[in-house]
Short mmCIF file of C-alpha atoms in Angstrom, two decimals:
data_model
loop_
_atom_site.label_atom_id
_atom_site.label_comp_id
_atom_site.label_asym_id
_atom_site.label_seq_id
_atom_site.Cartn_x
_atom_site.Cartn_y
_atom_site.Cartn_z
CA MET A 16 -33.88 -2.15 9.93
CA SER A 17 -37.47 -1.84 10.99
CA PRO A 18 -38.74 1.15 13.03
CA LEU A 19 -39.43 -1.08 15.94
CA ALA A 20 -35.90 -2.57 15.84
CA ALA A 21 -34.37 0.88 15.59
CA HIS A 22 -36.46 2.12 18.62
CA ARG A 23 -35.24 -0.88 20.69
CA ALA A 24 -31.58 -0.28 19.66
CA LEU A 25 -31.79 3.37 20.75
CA ARG A 26 -33.24 2.30 24.10
CA ILE A 27 -30.51 -0.18 24.69
CA ALA A 28 -27.86 2.48 23.68
CA GLY A 29 -29.39 4.86 26.13
CA LYS A 30 -29.25 2.40 28.98
CA ILE A 31 -25.62 1.35 28.54
CA GLY A 32 -24.31 4.66 27.30
CA TYR A 33 -23.67 5.58 23.66
CA GLY A 34 -19.95 5.18 23.83
CA ALA A 35 -20.25 1.65 25.14
CA ALA A 36 -22.99 0.92 22.57
CA VAL A 37 -20.67 2.11 19.70
CA ARG A 38 -17.80 -0.06 20.97
CA ARG A 39 -20.11 -3.09 21.23
CA LEU A 40 -21.50 -2.42 17.79
CA ALA A 41 -18.00 -2.26 16.34
CA LEU A 42 -17.00 -5.53 18.04
CA LEU A 43 -20.07 -7.25 16.66
CA SER A 44 -19.96 -5.80 13.20
CA ALA A 45 -16.30 -6.02 12.38
CA PRO A 46 -16.23 -9.90 12.11
CA CYS A 47 -19.47 -9.68 10.03
CA LEU A 48 -17.86 -7.16 7.74
CA LEU A 49 -14.87 -9.45 7.22
CA LEU A 50 -17.01 -12.46 6.57
CA ALA A 51 -19.26 -10.58 4.22
CA ALA A 52 -16.48 -9.46 1.92
CA PRO A 53 -17.15 -12.23 -0.75
CA ALA A 54 -20.85 -11.30 -0.83
CA TRP A 55 -20.09 -7.55 -1.25
CA ALA A 56 -17.76 -8.45 -4.14
CA ASP A 57 -20.62 -9.57 -6.34
CA GLY A 58 -21.49 -5.96 -6.97
CA PRO A 59 -19.44 -2.78 -7.86
CA LEU A 60 -18.57 -2.24 -4.18
CA GLN A 61 -15.31 -3.95 -3.08
CA ALA A 62 -14.34 -5.00 0.49
CA TRP A 63 -10.84 -4.71 1.75
CA PRO A 64 -10.55 -6.40 5.19
CA ALA A 65 -7.13 -6.14 6.79
CA LEU A 66 -5.32 -7.12 9.98
CA SER A 67 -2.20 -5.32 11.33
CA VAL A 68 -0.23 -6.46 14.43
CA THR A 69 2.56 -4.29 15.86
CA VAL A 70 4.81 -5.36 18.70
CA PRO A 71 7.72 -3.63 20.47
CA LEU A 72 11.17 -5.15 19.79
CA GLY A 73 13.07 -3.18 22.44
CA GLY A 74 14.34 0.29 22.68
CA LYS A 75 12.93 2.33 19.80
CA TRP A 76 12.36 -0.63 17.46
CA SER A 77 9.07 -2.30 16.57
CA GLY A 78 7.86 -4.93 14.19
CA THR A 79 4.54 -5.14 12.20
CA ALA A 80 2.90 -7.99 10.34
CA GLU A 81 0.02 -7.22 7.96
CA THR A 82 -2.39 -9.17 5.97
CA LEU A 83 -4.95 -7.75 3.54
CA ALA A 84 -7.53 -9.05 1.10
CA ARG A 85 -8.99 -6.96 -1.76
CA VAL A 86 -12.10 -8.84 -3.02
CA SER A 87 -14.00 -8.04 -6.22
CA ARG A 88 -15.77 -10.20 -8.69
CA ALA A 89 -17.04 -7.35 -10.85
CA PRO A 90 -16.66 -7.79 -14.55
CA ARG A 91 -13.51 -6.32 -16.21
CA GLN A 92 -11.93 -5.95 -12.85
CA ARG A 93 -9.42 -8.01 -10.92
CA ALA A 94 -11.02 -10.80 -8.97
CA ASN A 95 -9.15 -11.19 -5.65
CA GLN A 96 -5.87 -9.78 -4.45
CA TYR A 97 -4.03 -10.80 -1.24
CA ARG A 98 -1.14 -9.12 0.36
CA TRP A 99 1.23 -10.00 3.18
CA ARG A 100 3.81 -7.58 4.67
CA LEU A 101 6.49 -7.66 7.37
CA GLN A 102 7.93 -4.37 8.60
CA LEU A 103 10.79 -3.29 10.85
CA ALA A 104 10.55 0.27 12.22
CA ARG A 105 12.61 2.63 14.38
CA ALA A 106 11.37 5.85 15.98
CA LEU A 107 13.92 8.72 15.45
CA SER A 108 11.90 11.04 17.61
CA SER A 109 8.39 11.44 18.87
CA ARG A 110 7.36 12.83 15.49
CA LEU A 111 9.56 10.84 12.97
CA THR A 112 9.70 7.15 12.24
CA VAL A 113 11.59 5.24 9.53
CA ALA A 114 10.85 1.66 8.44
CA VAL A 115 11.72 -0.92 5.91
CA SER A 116 9.36 -3.78 4.87
CA SER A 117 8.99 -6.66 2.51
CA GLY A 118 5.67 -7.59 0.86
CA HIS A 119 4.14 -10.36 -1.25
CA LEU A 120 1.10 -9.83 -3.47
CA VAL A 121 -0.99 -12.35 -5.32
CA THR A 122 -3.67 -11.32 -7.76
CA ASP A 123 -6.26 -13.80 -9.13
CA ASN A 124 -6.86 -12.16 -12.55
CA ILE A 125 -9.96 -12.89 -14.69
CA GLY A 126 -9.21 -14.70 -17.97
CA ARG A 127 -5.40 -14.52 -17.66
CA ARG A 128 -2.58 -15.77 -15.49
CA ASP A 129 -2.34 -14.71 -11.92
CA GLY A 130 -0.18 -11.75 -11.03
CA ILE A 131 2.72 -12.25 -8.64
CA GLU A 132 4.58 -9.33 -7.10
CA ASP A 133 7.20 -9.00 -4.37
CA GLN A 134 8.15 -5.69 -2.86
CA ILE A 135 10.81 -3.98 -0.75
CA VAL A 136 9.59 -0.73 0.71
CA GLU A 137 11.30 2.11 2.55
CA GLN A 138 8.98 4.33 4.61
CA LEU A 139 9.08 7.71 6.57
CA VAL A 140 6.25 8.76 8.84
CA TRP A 141 6.26 12.31 10.02
CA THR A 142 3.74 13.76 12.45
CA VAL A 143 3.62 17.34 11.17
CA GLY A 144 1.66 18.83 14.12
CA LYS A 145 -1.85 20.05 14.98
CA ILE A 146 -4.41 21.94 13.10
CA GLY A 147 -6.84 22.88 15.87
CA PRO A 148 -7.88 19.48 17.42
CA ALA A 149 -6.77 17.56 14.30
CA THR A 150 -3.37 15.88 13.83
CA LEU A 151 -1.69 16.05 10.43
CA THR A 152 0.65 13.18 9.40
CA THR A 153 2.54 12.38 6.17
CA ARG A 154 3.75 8.93 5.08
CA THR A 155 6.23 8.61 2.28
CA ARG A 156 6.92 5.25 0.73
CA ILE A 157 9.47 4.23 -1.90
CA GLU A 158 8.57 0.77 -3.40
CA GLN A 159 10.90 -1.58 -5.41
CA ARG A 160 8.47 -3.85 -7.22
CA PHE A 161 9.60 -7.20 -8.50
CA ILE A 162 6.67 -8.16 -10.78
CA VAL A 163 6.72 -11.61 -12.42
CA GLY A 164 6.87 -11.26 -16.21
CA ASN A 165 7.97 -7.70 -16.03
CA ASP A 166 10.99 -6.58 -18.04
CA GLY A 167 12.73 -4.76 -15.18
CA LEU A 168 12.49 -3.52 -11.61
CA ALA A 169 9.69 -1.02 -11.12
CA TRP A 170 10.14 1.93 -8.71
CA ARG A 171 7.08 3.72 -7.24
CA LEU A 172 6.54 6.61 -4.96
CA ARG A 173 3.45 6.86 -2.58
CA GLU A 174 2.74 10.02 -0.59
CA GLN A 175 -0.05 9.86 1.90
CA LEU A 176 -1.41 12.98 3.67
CA ARG A 177 -3.57 12.03 6.73
CA VAL A 178 -5.78 14.09 9.06
CA VAL A 179 -7.20 12.63 12.26
CA ALA A 180 -9.55 14.51 14.54
CA PRO A 181 -11.20 13.31 17.74
CA ILE A 182 -15.02 13.30 17.93
CA GLY A 183 -16.19 14.61 21.28
CA ARG A 184 -15.24 12.57 24.29
CA ALA A 185 -16.06 9.21 22.69
CA PRO A 186 -13.20 6.84 21.72
CA LEU A 187 -13.91 7.82 18.18
CA SER A 188 -11.98 9.92 15.64
CA GLY A 189 -12.69 11.13 12.07
CA VAL A 190 -10.08 10.13 9.52
CA LEU A 191 -9.34 11.73 6.09
CA TRP A 192 -6.47 10.88 3.85
CA ALA A 193 -5.32 11.01 0.27
CA GLU A 194 -2.51 9.03 -1.40
CA PRO A 195 -1.16 9.42 -4.97
CA PHE A 196 0.96 6.61 -6.49
CA ILE A 197 3.68 7.80 -8.89
CA ALA A 198 5.70 5.47 -11.12
CA LEU A 199 9.40 6.53 -11.05
CA ASN A 200 10.46 4.62 -14.11
CA ARG A 201 9.11 2.83 -17.17
CA THR A 202 8.79 -0.94 -17.50
CA SER A 203 6.36 -3.19 -19.39
CA ALA A 204 4.11 -3.21 -16.42
CA THR A 205 4.36 0.52 -15.52
CA ARG A 206 3.90 2.69 -18.69
CA GLU A 207 2.22 5.70 -17.06
CA THR A 208 3.83 8.10 -14.53
CA PHE A 209 0.57 8.67 -12.58
CA ASP A 210 -0.48 5.18 -11.44
CA GLN A 211 -3.47 5.80 -9.10
CA LEU A 212 -5.04 7.97 -6.40
CA ARG A 213 -6.69 6.73 -3.27
CA VAL A 214 -8.97 8.96 -1.12
CA PHE A 215 -10.46 7.81 2.13
CA ALA A 216 -12.99 9.16 4.64
CA GLY A 217 -14.05 7.27 7.67
CA LEU A 218 -13.81 6.56 11.36
CA SER A 219 -11.28 5.12 13.76
CA LEU A 220 -12.73 3.46 16.89
CA ARG A 221 -10.56 2.66 19.87
CA VAL A 222 -11.87 -0.70 21.13
CA SER A 223 -9.21 -1.17 23.92
CA ARG A 224 -5.79 -0.06 24.89
CA HIS A 225 -4.31 -2.43 22.37
CA ALA A 226 -6.85 -2.35 19.55
CA ASP A 227 -8.65 0.02 17.13
CA ILE A 228 -10.82 -0.45 14.06
CA GLU A 229 -10.68 1.87 11.04
CA PHE A 230 -13.45 1.74 8.51
CA GLY A 231 -15.14 3.97 6.00
CA TYR A 232 -15.25 4.72 2.31
CA LEU A 233 -12.38 4.73 -0.15
CA ASN A 234 -12.25 5.70 -3.75
CA GLN A 235 -9.46 4.19 -5.84
CA HIS A 236 -8.82 5.93 -9.18
CA LEU A 237 -6.66 3.81 -11.46
CA HIS A 238 -4.90 5.42 -14.55
CA ARG A 239 -4.43 2.88 -17.28
CA LEU A 240 -3.52 3.02 -20.94
CA SER A 241 -6.72 1.03 -21.71
CA GLY A 242 -8.82 3.59 -19.76
CA ASN A 243 -9.31 4.95 -16.29
CA VAL A 244 -11.02 2.84 -13.66
CA SER A 245 -12.71 4.02 -10.43
CA ASN A 246 -13.37 1.56 -7.64
CA ASP A 247 -15.69 2.09 -4.65
CA VAL A 248 -14.21 0.31 -1.62
CA VAL A 249 -15.20 -0.28 2.01
CA PRO A 250 -12.01 -0.95 3.87
CA VAL A 251 -12.13 -2.42 7.42
CA VAL A 252 -8.80 -2.53 9.25
CA LEU A 253 -8.26 -4.06 12.62
CA ASN A 254 -5.06 -2.68 14.27
CA LEU A 255 -3.55 -4.48 17.23
CA HIS A 256 -0.56 -2.82 18.97
CA PHE A 257 1.16 -4.08 22.13
#
């Protein structure tokens, strides 16, 4: 951005209010980020655009549909991966929610056959409490992974620790989370106990009463027999809740 353009942007933000400016910027930039994913994939940086829609089903029940793309054309790495997930959840209390979901993943591998995986996932989300202004939440997932070509059912544990803190009076929050993936059994596709670690730092912007956007930087560290791999990722997640 040129100095003149930056100056004009600051003047506009001052006139309409910085909070409104941030919201407008997010609304304008999110579609651009989603559309730009294939372009980012040409370099080492990956783009993970995602959409999540949650609707009430009556009482303490809710349903969620998710779609996600992981786009990367970097050499020696997976090309593109697409995931779809349907979830049924029930709130046991204001702090505890259980859920079960089914997912389907397709991976366009480079130089070999595409990977196909179906999952059944049990989930527990616990809002632990407050640390000052920040909210601490844990999410535990047990995955049953039906991988095409694998010699058995693969079980995996995922444990996410998430901290969200509001930033001033703006509809903006800082988000930090870490999530290790642990294989619970050995199969031809899962030969190591420690599968991967994801660490995220970013922002969550409330766009409206029914929508928020979460974006930032994610590091994915993969542990493989052939050698460890570290991916730099820009995830952009649009959450719609009704």
